[in-house]
PDB file of C-alpha atoms and ligand atoms in Angstrom:
ATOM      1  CA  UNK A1080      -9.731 -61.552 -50.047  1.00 54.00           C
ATOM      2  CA  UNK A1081      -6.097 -61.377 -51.531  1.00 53.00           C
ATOM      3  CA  UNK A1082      -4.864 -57.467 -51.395  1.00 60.00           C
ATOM      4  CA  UNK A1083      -2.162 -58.048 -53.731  1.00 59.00           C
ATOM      5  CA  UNK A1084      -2.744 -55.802 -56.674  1.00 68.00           C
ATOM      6  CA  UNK A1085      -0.941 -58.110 -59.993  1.00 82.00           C
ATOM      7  CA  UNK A1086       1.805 -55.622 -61.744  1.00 86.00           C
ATOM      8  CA  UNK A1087       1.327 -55.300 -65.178  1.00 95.00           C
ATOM      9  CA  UNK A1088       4.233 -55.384 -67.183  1.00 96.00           C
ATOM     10  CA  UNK A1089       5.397 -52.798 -69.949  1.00 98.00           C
ATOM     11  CA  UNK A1090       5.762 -54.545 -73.228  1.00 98.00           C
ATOM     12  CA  UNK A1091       6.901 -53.387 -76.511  1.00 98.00           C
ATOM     13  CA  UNK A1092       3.116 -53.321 -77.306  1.00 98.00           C
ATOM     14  CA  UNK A1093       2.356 -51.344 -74.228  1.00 98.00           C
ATOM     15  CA  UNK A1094       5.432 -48.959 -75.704  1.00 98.00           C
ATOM     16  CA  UNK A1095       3.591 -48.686 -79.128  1.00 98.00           C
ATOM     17  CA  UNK A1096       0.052 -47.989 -78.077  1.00 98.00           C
ATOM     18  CA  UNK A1097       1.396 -45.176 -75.828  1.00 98.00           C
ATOM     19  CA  UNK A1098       2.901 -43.448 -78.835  1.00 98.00           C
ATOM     20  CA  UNK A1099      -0.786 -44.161 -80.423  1.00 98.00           C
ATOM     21  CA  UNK A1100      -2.614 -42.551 -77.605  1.00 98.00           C
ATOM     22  CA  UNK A1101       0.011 -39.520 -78.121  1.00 98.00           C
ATOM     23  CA  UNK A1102       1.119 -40.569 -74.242  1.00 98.00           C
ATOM     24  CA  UNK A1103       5.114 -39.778 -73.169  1.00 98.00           C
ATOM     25  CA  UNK A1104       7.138 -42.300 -72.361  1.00 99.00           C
ATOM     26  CA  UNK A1105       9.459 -42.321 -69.602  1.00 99.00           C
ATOM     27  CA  UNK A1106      12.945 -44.099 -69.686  1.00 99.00           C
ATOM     28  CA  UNK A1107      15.875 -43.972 -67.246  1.00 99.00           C
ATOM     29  CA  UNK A1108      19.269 -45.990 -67.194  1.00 99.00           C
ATOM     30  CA  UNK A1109      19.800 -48.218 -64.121  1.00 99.00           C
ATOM     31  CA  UNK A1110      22.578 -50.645 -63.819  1.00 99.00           C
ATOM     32  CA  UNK A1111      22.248 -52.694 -60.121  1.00 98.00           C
ATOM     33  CA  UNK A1112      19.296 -54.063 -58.718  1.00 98.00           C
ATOM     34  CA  UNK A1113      18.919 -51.402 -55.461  1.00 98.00           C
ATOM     35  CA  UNK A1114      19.168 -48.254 -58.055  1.00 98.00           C
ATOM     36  CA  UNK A1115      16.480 -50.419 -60.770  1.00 99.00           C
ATOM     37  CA  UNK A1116      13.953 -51.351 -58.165  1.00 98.00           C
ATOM     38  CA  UNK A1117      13.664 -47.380 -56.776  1.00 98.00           C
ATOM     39  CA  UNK A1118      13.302 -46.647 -60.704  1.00 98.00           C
ATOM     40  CA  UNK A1119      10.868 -49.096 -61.233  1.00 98.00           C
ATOM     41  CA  UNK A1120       8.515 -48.314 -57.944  1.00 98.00           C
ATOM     42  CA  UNK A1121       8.863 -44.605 -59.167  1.00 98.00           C
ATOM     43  CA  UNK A1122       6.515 -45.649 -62.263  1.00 98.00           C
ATOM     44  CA  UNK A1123       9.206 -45.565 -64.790  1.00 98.00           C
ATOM     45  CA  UNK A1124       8.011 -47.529 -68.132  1.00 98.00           C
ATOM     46  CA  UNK A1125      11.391 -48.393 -69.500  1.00 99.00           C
ATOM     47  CA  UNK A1126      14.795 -48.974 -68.253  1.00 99.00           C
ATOM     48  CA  UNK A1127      17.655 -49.196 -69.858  1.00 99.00           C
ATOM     49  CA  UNK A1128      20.703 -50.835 -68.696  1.00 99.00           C
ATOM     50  CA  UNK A1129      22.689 -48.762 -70.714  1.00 98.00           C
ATOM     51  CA  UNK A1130      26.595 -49.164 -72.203  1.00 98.00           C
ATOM     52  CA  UNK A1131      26.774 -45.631 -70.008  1.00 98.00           C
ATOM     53  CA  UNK A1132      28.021 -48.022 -67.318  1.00 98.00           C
ATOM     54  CA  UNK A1133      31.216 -47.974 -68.377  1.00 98.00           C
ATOM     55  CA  UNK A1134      31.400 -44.362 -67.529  1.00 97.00           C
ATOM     56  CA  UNK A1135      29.576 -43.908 -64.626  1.00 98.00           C
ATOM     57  CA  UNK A1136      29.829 -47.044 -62.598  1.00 98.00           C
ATOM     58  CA  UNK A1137      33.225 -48.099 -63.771  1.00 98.00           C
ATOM     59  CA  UNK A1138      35.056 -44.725 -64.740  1.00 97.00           C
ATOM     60  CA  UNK A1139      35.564 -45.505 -68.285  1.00 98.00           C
ATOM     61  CA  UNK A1140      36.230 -42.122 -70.300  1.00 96.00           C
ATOM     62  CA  UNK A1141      34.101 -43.575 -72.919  1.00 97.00           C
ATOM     63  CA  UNK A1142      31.202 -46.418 -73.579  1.00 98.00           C
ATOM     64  CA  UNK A1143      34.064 -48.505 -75.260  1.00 98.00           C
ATOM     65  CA  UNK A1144      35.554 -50.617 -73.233  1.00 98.00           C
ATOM     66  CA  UNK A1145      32.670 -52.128 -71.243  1.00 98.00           C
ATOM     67  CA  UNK A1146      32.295 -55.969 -72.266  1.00 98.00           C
ATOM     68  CA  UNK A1147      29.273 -57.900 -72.861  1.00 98.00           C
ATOM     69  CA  UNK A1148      30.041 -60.128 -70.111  1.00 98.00           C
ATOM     70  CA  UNK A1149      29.821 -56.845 -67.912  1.00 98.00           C
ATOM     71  CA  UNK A1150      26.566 -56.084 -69.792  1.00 98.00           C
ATOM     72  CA  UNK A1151      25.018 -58.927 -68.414  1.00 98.00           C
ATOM     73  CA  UNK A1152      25.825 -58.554 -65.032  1.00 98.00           C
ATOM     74  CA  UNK A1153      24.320 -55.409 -64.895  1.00 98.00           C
ATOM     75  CA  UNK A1154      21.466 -56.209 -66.667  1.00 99.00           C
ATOM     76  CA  UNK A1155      20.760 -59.707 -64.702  1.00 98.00           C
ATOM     77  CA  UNK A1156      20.681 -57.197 -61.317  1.00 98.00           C
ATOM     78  CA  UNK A1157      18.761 -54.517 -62.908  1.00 99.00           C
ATOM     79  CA  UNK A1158      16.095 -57.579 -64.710  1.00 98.00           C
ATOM     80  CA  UNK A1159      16.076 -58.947 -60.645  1.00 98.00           C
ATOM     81  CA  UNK A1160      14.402 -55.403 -59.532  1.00 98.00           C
ATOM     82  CA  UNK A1161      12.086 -54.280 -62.198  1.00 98.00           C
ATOM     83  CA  UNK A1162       8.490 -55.636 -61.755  1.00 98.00           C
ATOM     84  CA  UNK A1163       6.657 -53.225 -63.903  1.00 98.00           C
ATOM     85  CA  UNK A1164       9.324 -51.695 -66.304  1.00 98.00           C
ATOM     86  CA  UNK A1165      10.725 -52.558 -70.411  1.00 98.00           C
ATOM     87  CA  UNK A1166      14.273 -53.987 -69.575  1.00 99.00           C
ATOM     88  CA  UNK A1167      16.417 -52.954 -72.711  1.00 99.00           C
ATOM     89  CA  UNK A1168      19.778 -53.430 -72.514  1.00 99.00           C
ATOM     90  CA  UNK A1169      22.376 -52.424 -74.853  1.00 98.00           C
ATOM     91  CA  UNK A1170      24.701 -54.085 -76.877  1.00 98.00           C
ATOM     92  CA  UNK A1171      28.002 -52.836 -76.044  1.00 98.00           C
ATOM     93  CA  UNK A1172      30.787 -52.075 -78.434  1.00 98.00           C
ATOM     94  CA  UNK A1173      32.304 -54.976 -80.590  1.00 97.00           C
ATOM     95  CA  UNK A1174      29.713 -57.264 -79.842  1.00 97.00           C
ATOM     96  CA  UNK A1175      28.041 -56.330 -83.026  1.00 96.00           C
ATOM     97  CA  UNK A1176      29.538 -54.716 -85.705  1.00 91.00           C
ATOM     98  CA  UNK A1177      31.781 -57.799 -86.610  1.00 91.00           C
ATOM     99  CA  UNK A1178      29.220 -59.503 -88.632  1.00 95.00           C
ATOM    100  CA  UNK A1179      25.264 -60.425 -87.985  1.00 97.00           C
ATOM    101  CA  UNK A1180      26.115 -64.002 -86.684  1.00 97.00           C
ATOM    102  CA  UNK A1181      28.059 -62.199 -83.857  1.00 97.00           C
ATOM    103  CA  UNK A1182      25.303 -59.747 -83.348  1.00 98.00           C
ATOM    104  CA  UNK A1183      22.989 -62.291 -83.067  1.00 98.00           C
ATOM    105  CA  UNK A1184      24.570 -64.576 -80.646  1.00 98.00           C
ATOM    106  CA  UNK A1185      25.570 -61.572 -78.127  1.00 98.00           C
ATOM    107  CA  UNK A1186      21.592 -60.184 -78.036  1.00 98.00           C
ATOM    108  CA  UNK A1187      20.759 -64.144 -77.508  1.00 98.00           C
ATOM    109  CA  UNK A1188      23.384 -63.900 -74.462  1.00 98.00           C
ATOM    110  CA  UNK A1189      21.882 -60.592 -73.059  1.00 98.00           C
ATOM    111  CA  UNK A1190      18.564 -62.253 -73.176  1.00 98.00           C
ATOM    112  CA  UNK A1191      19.091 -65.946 -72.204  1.00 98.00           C
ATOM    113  CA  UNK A1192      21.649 -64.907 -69.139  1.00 98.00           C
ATOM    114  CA  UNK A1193      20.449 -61.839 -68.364  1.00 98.00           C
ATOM    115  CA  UNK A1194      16.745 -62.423 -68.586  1.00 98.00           C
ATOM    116  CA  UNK A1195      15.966 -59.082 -70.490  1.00 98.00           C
ATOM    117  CA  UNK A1196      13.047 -58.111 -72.473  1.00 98.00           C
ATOM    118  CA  UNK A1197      15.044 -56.091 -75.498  1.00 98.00           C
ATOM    119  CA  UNK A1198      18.255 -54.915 -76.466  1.00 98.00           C
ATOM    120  CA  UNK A1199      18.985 -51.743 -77.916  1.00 98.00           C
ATOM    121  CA  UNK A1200      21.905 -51.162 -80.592  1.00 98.00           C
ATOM    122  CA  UNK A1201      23.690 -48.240 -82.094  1.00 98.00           C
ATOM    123  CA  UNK A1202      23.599 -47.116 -85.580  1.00 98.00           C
ATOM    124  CA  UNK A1203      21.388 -47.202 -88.662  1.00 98.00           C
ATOM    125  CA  UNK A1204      21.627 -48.660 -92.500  1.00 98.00           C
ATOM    126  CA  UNK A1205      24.989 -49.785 -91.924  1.00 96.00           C
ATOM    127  CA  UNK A1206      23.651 -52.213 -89.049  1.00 97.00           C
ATOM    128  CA  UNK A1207      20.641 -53.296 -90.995  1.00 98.00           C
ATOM    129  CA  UNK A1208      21.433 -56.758 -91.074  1.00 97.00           C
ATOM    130  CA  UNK A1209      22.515 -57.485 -87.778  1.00 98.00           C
ATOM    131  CA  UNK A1210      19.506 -55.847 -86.717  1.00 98.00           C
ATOM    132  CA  UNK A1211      16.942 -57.795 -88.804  1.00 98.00           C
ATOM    133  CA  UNK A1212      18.889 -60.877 -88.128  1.00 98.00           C
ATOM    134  CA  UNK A1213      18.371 -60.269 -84.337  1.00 98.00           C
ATOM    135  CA  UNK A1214      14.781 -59.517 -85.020  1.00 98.00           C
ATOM    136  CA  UNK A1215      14.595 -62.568 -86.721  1.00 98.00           C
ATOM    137  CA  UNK A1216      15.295 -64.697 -83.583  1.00 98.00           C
ATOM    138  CA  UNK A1217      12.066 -63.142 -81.443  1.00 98.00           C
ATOM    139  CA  UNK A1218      14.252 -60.392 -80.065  1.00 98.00           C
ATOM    140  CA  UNK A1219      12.705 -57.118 -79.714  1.00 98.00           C
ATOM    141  CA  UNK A1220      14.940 -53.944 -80.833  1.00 98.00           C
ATOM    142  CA  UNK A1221      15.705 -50.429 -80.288  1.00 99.00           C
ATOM    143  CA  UNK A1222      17.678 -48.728 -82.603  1.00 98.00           C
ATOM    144  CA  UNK A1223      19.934 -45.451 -81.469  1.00 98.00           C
ATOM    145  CA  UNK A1224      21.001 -42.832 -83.704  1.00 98.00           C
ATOM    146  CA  UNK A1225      22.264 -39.210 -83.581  1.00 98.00           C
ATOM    147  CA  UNK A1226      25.123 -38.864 -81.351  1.00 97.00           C
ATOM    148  CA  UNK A1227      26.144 -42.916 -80.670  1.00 97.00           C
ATOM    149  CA  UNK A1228      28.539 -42.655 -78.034  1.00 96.00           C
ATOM    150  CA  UNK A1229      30.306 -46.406 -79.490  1.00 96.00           C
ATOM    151  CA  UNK A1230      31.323 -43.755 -82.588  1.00 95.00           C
ATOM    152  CA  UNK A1231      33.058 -41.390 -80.326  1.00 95.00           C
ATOM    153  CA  UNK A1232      36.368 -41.484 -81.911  1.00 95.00           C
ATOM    154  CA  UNK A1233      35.110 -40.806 -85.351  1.00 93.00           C
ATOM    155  CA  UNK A1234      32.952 -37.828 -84.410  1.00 94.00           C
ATOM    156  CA  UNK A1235      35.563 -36.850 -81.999  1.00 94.00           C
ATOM    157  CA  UNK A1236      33.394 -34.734 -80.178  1.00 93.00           C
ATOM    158  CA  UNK A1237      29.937 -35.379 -78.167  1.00 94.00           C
ATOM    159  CA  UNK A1238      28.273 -32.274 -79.627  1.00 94.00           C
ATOM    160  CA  UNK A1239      25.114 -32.234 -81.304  1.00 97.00           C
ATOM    161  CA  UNK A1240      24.700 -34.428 -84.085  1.00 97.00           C
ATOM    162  CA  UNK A1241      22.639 -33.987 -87.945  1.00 97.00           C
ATOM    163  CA  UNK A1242      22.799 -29.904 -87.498  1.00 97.00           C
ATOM    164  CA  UNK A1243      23.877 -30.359 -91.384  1.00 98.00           C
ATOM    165  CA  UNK A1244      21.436 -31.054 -94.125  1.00 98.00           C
ATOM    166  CA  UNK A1245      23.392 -34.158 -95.106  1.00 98.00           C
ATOM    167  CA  UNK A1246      23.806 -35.648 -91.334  1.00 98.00           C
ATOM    168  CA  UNK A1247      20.164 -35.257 -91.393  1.00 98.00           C
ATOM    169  CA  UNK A1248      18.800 -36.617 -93.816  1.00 98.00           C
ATOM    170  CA  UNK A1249      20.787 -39.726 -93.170  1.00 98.00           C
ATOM    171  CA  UNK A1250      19.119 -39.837 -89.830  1.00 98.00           C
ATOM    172  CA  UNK A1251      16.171 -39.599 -91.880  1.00 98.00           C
ATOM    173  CA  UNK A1252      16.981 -42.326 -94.012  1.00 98.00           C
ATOM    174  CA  UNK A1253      18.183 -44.355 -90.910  1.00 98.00           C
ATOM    175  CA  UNK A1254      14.973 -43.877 -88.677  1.00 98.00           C
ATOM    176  CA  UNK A1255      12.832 -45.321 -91.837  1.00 98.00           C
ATOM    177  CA  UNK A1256      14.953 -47.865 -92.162  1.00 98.00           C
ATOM    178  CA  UNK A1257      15.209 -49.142 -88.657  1.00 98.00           C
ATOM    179  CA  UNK A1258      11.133 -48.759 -88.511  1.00 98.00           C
ATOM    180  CA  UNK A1259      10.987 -51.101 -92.045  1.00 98.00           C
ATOM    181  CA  UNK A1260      13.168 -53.604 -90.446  1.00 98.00           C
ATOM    182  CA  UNK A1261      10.861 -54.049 -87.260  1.00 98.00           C
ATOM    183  CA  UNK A1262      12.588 -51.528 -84.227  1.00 98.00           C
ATOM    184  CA  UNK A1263      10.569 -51.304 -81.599  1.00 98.00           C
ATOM    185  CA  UNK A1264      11.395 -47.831 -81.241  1.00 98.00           C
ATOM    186  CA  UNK A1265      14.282 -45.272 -81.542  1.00 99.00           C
ATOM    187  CA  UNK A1266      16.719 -43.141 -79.053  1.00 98.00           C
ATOM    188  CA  UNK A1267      17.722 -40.241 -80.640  1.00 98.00           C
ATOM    189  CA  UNK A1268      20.125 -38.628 -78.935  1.00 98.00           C
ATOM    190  CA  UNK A1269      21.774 -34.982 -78.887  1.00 98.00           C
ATOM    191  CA  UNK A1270      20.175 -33.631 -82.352  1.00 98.00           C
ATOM    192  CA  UNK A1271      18.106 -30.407 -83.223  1.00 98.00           C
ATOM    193  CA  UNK A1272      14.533 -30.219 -81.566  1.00 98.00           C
ATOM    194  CA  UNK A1273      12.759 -29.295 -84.875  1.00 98.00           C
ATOM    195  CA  UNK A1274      14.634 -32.610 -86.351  1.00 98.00           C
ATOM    196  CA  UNK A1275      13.731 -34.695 -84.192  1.00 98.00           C
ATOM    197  CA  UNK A1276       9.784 -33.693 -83.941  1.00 98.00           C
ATOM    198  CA  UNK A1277       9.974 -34.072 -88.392  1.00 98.00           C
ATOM    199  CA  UNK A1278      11.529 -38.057 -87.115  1.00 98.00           C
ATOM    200  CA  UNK A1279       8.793 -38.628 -84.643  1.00 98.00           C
ATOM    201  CA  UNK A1280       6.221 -37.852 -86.727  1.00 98.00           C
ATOM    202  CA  UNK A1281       6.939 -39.395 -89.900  1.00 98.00           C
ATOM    203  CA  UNK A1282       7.627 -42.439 -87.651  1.00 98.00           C
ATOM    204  CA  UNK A1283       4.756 -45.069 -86.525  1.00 98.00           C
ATOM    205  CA  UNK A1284       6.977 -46.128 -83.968  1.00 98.00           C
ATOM    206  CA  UNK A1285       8.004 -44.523 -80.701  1.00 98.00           C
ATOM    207  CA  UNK A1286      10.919 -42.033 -80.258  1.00 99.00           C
ATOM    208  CA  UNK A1287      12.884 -41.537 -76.942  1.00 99.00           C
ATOM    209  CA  UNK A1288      14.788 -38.057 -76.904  1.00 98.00           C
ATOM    210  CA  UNK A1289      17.987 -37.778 -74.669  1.00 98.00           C
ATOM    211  CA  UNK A1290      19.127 -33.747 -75.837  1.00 98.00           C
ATOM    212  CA  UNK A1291      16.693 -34.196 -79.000  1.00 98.00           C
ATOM    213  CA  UNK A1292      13.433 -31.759 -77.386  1.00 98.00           C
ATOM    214  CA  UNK A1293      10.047 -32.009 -76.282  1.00 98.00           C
ATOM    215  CA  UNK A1294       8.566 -33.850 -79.191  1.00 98.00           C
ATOM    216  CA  UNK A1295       9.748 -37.129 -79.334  1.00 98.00           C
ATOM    217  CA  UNK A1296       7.435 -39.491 -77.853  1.00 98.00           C
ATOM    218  CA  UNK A1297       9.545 -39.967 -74.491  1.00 98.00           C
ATOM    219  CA  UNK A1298      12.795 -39.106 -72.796  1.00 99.00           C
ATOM    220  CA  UNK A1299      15.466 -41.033 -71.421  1.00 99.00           C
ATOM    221  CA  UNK A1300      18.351 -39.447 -69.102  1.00 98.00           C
ATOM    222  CA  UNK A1301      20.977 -41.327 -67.219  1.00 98.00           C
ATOM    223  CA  UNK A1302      19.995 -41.639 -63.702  1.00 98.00           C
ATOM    224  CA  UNK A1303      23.277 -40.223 -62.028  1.00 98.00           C
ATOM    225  CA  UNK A1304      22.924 -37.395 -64.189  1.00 98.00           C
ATOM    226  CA  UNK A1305      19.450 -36.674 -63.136  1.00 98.00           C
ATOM    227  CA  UNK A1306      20.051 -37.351 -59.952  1.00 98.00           C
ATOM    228  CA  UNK A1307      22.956 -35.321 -59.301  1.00 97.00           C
ATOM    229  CA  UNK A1308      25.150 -38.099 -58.467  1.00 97.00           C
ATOM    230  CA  UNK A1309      27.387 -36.668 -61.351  1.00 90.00           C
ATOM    231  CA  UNK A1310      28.871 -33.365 -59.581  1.00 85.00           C
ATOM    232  CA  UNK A1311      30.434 -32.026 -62.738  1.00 85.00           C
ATOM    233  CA  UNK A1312      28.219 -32.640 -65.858  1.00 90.00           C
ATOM    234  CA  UNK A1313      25.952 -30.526 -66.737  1.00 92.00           C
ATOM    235  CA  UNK A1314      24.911 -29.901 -70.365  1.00 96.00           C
ATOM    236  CA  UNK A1315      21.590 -28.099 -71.901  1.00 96.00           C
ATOM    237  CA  UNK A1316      19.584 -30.824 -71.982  1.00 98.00           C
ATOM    238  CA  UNK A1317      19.758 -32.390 -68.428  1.00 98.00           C
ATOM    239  CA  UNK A1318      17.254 -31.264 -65.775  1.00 98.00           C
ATOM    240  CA  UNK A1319      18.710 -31.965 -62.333  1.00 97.00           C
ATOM    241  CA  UNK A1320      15.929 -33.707 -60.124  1.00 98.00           C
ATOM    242  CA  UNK A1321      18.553 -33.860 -57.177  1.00 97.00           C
ATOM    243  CA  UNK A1322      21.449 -33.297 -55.944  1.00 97.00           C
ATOM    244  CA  UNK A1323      22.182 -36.586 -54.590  1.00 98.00           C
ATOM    245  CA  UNK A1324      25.941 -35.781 -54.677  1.00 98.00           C
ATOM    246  CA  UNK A1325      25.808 -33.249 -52.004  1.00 97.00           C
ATOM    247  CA  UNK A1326      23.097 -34.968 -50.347  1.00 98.00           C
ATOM    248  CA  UNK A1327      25.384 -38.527 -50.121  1.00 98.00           C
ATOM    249  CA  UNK A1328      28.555 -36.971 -49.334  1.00 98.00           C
ATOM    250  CA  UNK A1329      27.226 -34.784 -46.658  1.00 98.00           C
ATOM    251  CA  UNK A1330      25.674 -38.042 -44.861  1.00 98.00           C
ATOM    252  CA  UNK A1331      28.978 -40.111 -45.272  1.00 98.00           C
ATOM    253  CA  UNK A1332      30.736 -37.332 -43.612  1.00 98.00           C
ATOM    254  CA  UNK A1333      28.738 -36.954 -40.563  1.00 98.00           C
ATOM    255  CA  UNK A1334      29.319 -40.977 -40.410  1.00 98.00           C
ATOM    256  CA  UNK A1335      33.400 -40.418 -40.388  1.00 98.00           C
ATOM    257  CA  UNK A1336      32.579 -37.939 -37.977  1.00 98.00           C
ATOM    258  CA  UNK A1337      30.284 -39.764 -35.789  1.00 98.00           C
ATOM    259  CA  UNK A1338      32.976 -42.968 -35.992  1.00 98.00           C
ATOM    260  CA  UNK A1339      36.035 -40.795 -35.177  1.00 98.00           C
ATOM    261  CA  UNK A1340      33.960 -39.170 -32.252  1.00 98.00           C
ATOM    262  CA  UNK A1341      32.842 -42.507 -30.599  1.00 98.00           C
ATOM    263  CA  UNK A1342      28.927 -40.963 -30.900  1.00 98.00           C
ATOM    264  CA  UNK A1343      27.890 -44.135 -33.177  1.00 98.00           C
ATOM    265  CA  UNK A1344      27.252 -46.618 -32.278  1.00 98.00           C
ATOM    266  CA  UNK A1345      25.262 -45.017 -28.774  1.00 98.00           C
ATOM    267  CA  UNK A1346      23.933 -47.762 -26.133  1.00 97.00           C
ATOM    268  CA  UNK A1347      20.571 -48.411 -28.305  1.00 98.00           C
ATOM    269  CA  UNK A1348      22.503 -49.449 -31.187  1.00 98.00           C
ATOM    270  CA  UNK A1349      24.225 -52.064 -29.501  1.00 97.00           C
ATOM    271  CA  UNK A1350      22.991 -55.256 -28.303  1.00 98.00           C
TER     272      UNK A1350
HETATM  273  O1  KIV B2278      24.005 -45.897 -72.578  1.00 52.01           O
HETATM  274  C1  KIV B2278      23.109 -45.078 -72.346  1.00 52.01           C
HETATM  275  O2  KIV B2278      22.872 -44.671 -71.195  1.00 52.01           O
HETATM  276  C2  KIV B2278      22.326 -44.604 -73.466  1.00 52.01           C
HETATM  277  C3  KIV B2278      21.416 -43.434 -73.225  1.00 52.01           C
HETATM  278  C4  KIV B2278      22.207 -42.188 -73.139  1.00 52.01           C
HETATM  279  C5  KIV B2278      20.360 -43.328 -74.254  1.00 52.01           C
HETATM  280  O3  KIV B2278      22.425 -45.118 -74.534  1.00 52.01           O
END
């Protein structure tokens, strides 16, 4: 008798029934395929392979200047790992907003070379048509709204977003919109808690909070911040799991020391 229990995988349906049987959903970034398959084993339902790459596995200041070439070599390793999870990948700056032909042709890209399940994209009315156009093809989307990090430079700062009655209801407007059009579900990132519980429950679809409160119908946090791989940054809404930082750095110094001491290798790590 086989032993081999079959994995069954998270779909967008899986997603939407959750939010149905009022059950949170769980969503982490991951960008290679050693980090993705820990994620996935862990029971995580979604991962994103998110344009946060550009900052924390390349340096970047910002989201903007990671290609979609890059994209898909992230998102290629992290689709290699996951066995269980949602692999949504985002579409990074410029690979969208120039018209809905060019939108469409970069998700096709992140699904046909990467292998991914969905991609997620930033923004709301002003993105309608890309986004129905992508839905169009078969291709499952998230939208993002609040804080979009791609918009940096004409919010100019990363503080919370839609605190104003007019910012909100936009995001109002937006969330409806995205739902109308066929998202799968919606990030909404860095906005007031009682906001974002009015979204989630006016919405039939899912909502994944990153600095938006308990209500939405799951969270998603970058996995270097929660693991404390990410020494410095620490705003309100992370929860620190670890403090892998420490933890990483103490290990690699006891190797430099161990090297420089002639103690590794010893006689039974040698052949
Ligand atoms: O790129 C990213 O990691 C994201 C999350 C912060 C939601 O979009």
């Amino acid at each position: 008798m086989s032993v081999n229990k079959e994995i069954k995988r998270i779909t967008t349906n899986t997603i939407q029934e959750m939010k149905v049987r009022g059950e949170k959903i769980s969503m982490l970034t991951a960008y290679d395929y050693s980090m993705a398959t820990i994620v996935d084993e862990a029971g995580t339902d979604i991962i994103l392979v998110g344009d946060s790459a550009s900052n924390v596995m390349a340096g970047h200041e910002t989201t903007l200047p990671i290609t979609l070439d890059q994209m898909i070599y992230h998102a290629s390793s992290v689709v290699r790992a996951a066995k269980r999870a949602l692999v949504v990948v985002d579409l990074p700056f410029g690979s969208y907003q120039g018209n809905s032909k060019e939108a469409l042709n970069s998700a096709i890209r992140i699904m046909k070379e990467a292998g991914a399940h969905a991609v997620k994209i930033e923004g709301g009315v002003e993105i309608a048509e890309s986004v129905s156009r992508i839905l169009t093809a078969g291709i499952p989307v998230m939208g993002h709204l609040g804080l979009t990090p791609q918009s940096i430079y004409k919010f100019g700062t990363y503080t919370v977003r839609a605190k104003h009655e007019a910012e909100a209801q936009k995001l109002r407007e937006d969330a409806l919109k995205l739902q109308e059009l066929g998202c799968f579900g919606i990030v909404l990132e860095k906005i007031p808690a009682k906001l974002a519980q009015e979204v989630s429950g006016s919405l039939q679809i899912p909502t994944i909070g990153i600095g938006a409160g308990q209500h939405c119908d799951g969270q998603v946090l970058v996995i270097h911040d929660m693991l404390g791989i990410n020494k410095g940054f620490k705003p309100r809404f992370l929860r620190q799991y670890s403090n892998m930082y420490d933890i990483m750095h103490d290990a690699i110094k006891n190797y430099n020391s161990d090297v420089k001491s002639n103690s590794f290798p010893n006689e039974k790590e040698q052949y």
